[in-house]
């Protein structure tokens, strides 16, 4: 049971990191898009 919880927690953390990095990338892309066009 502890092993299963550990795996779930690790997957949750990895998923959160992926979401954070994706939103960070899209924010940078949006910033670059705005600075190049205006």
Backbone as a printed PyTorch tensor [residue, N CA C, xyz], in Angstrom:
tensor([[[  0.8330,  -1.2010,   0.0000],
         [  0.0000,   0.0000,   0.0000],
         [  0.8680,   1.2500,   0.0000]],

        [[  1.9120,   1.2720,   0.8110],
         [  2.8050,   2.4260,   0.8520],
         [  3.4600,   2.6380,  -0.5170]],

        [[  3.8540,   1.5090,  -1.1520],
         [  4.4690,   1.5930,  -2.4660],
         [  3.5260,   2.2460,  -3.4720]],

        [[  2.2520,   1.8190,  -3.4390],
         [  1.2490,   2.3490,  -4.3680],
         [  1.0780,   3.8520,  -4.1490]],

        [[  0.9840,   4.2720,  -2.8870],
         [  0.8310,   5.6980,  -2.5830],
         [  2.0440,   6.4830,  -3.0740]],

        [[  3.2220,   5.9200,  -2.9100],
         [  4.4450,   6.5820,  -3.3520],
         [  4.4190,   6.8020,  -4.8620]],

        [[  4.0090,   5.7830,  -5.6050],
         [  3.9370,   5.8880,  -7.0670],
         [  2.9210,   6.9520,  -7.4730]],

        [[  1.7620,   6.9490,  -6.8320],
         [  0.7210,   7.9370,  -7.1500],
         [  1.2260,   9.3460,  -6.8630]],

        [[  1.8920,   9.5230,  -5.7240],
         [  2.4100,  10.8480,  -5.3740],
         [  3.4490,  11.3090,  -6.3820]],

        [[  4.3530,  10.4070,  -6.7760],
         [  5.3830,  10.7660,  -7.7510],
         [  4.7580,  11.1470,  -9.0820]],

        [[  3.7450,  10.3860,  -9.5270],
         [  3.0900,  10.7010, -10.7930],
         [  2.3690,  12.0390, -10.6970]],

        [[  1.7510,  12.3200,  -9.5480],
         [  1.0630,  13.5900,  -9.3530],
         [  2.0400,  14.7520,  -9.4320]],

        [[  3.2020,  14.6000,  -8.7990],
         [  4.2190,  15.6570,  -8.8220],
         [  4.7290,  15.8670, -10.2410]],

        [[  4.9990,  14.7760, -10.9590],
         [  5.4710,  14.8920, -12.3380],
         [  4.4300,  15.5890, -13.2080]],

        [[  3.1610,  15.2350, -13.0080],
         [  2.0820,  15.8520, -13.7830],
         [  2.0060,  17.3450, -13.4910]],

        [[  2.1190,  17.7230, -12.2120],
         [  2.0940,  19.1430, -11.8550],
         [  3.2730,  19.8800, -12.4670]],

        [[  4.4530,  19.2730, -12.4500],
         [  5.6290,  19.8970, -13.0510],
         [  5.4270,  20.1030, -14.5490]],

        [[  4.8440,  19.1040, -15.2130],
         [  4.5850,  19.2180, -16.6440],
         [  3.6130,  20.3680, -16.9210]],

        [[  2.5550,  20.4620, -16.1230],
         [  1.5720,  21.5380, -16.3070],
         [  2.2200,  22.9050, -16.0760]],

        [[  3.0380,  23.0150, -15.0190],
         [  3.7000,  24.2820, -14.7050],
         [  4.6520,  24.6790, -15.8310]],

        [[  5.4620,  23.7350, -16.3170],
         [  6.4200,  24.0630, -17.3790],
         [  5.6820,  24.4230, -18.6650]],

        [[  4.5540,  23.7560, -18.9340],
         [  3.7770,  24.0550, -20.1340],
         [  3.2030,  25.4660, -20.0600]],

        [[  2.6270,  25.8290, -18.9180],
         [  2.0530,  27.1690, -18.7750],
         [  3.1580,  28.2190, -18.8150]],

        [[  4.3280,  27.9050, -18.2420],
         [  5.4630,  28.8270, -18.2730],
         [  5.9140,  29.0490, -19.7100]],

        [[  6.0100,  27.9760, -20.5040],
         [  6.4000,  28.0770, -21.9080],
         [  5.3980,  28.9050, -22.6950]],

        [[  4.1100,  28.6610, -22.4750],
         [  3.0930,  29.4100, -23.2140],
         [  3.1260,  30.8860, -22.8130]],

        [[  3.4400,  31.1700, -21.5560],
         [  3.5550,  32.5620, -21.1210],
         [  4.7330,  33.2320, -21.8260]],

        [[  5.8680,  32.5420, -21.9220],
         [  7.0380,  33.0800, -22.6250],
         [  6.7160,  33.2790, -24.1030]],

        [[  6.0430,  32.3000, -24.7060],
         [  5.6750,  32.3960, -26.1210],
         [  4.7680,  33.5860, -26.3510]],

        [[  3.7790,  33.7780, -25.4670],
         [  2.8580,  34.9170, -25.5860],
         [  3.6250,  36.2200, -25.4540]],

        [[  4.5540,  36.2960, -24.4950],
         [  5.3480,  37.5030, -24.2940],
         [  6.1720,  37.8130, -25.5430]],

        [[  6.8280,  36.8010, -26.1010],
         [  7.6210,  36.9980, -27.3230],
         [  6.7340,  37.4440, -28.4850]],

        [[  5.5720,  36.8240, -28.6180],
         [  4.6250,  37.1680, -29.6830],
         [  4.2180,  38.6360, -29.5700]],

        [[  3.9030,  39.0680, -28.3460],
         [  3.4810,  40.4610, -28.1400],
         [  4.6290,  41.4310, -28.3940]],

        [[  5.8230,  41.1080, -27.9400],
         [  6.9420,  42.0380, -28.1190],
         [  7.3670,  42.1210, -29.5860]],

        [[  7.2290,  41.0260, -30.3310],
         [  7.5920,  41.0910, -31.7500],
         [  6.5610,  41.8560, -32.5720]],

        [[  5.2870,  41.8000, -32.1700],
         [  4.2360,  42.4170, -32.9790],
         [  3.9240,  43.8630, -32.6120]],

        [[  4.2920,  44.2980, -31.3850],
         [  3.9530,  45.6700, -31.0000],
         [  5.1950,  46.4820, -30.6460]]])
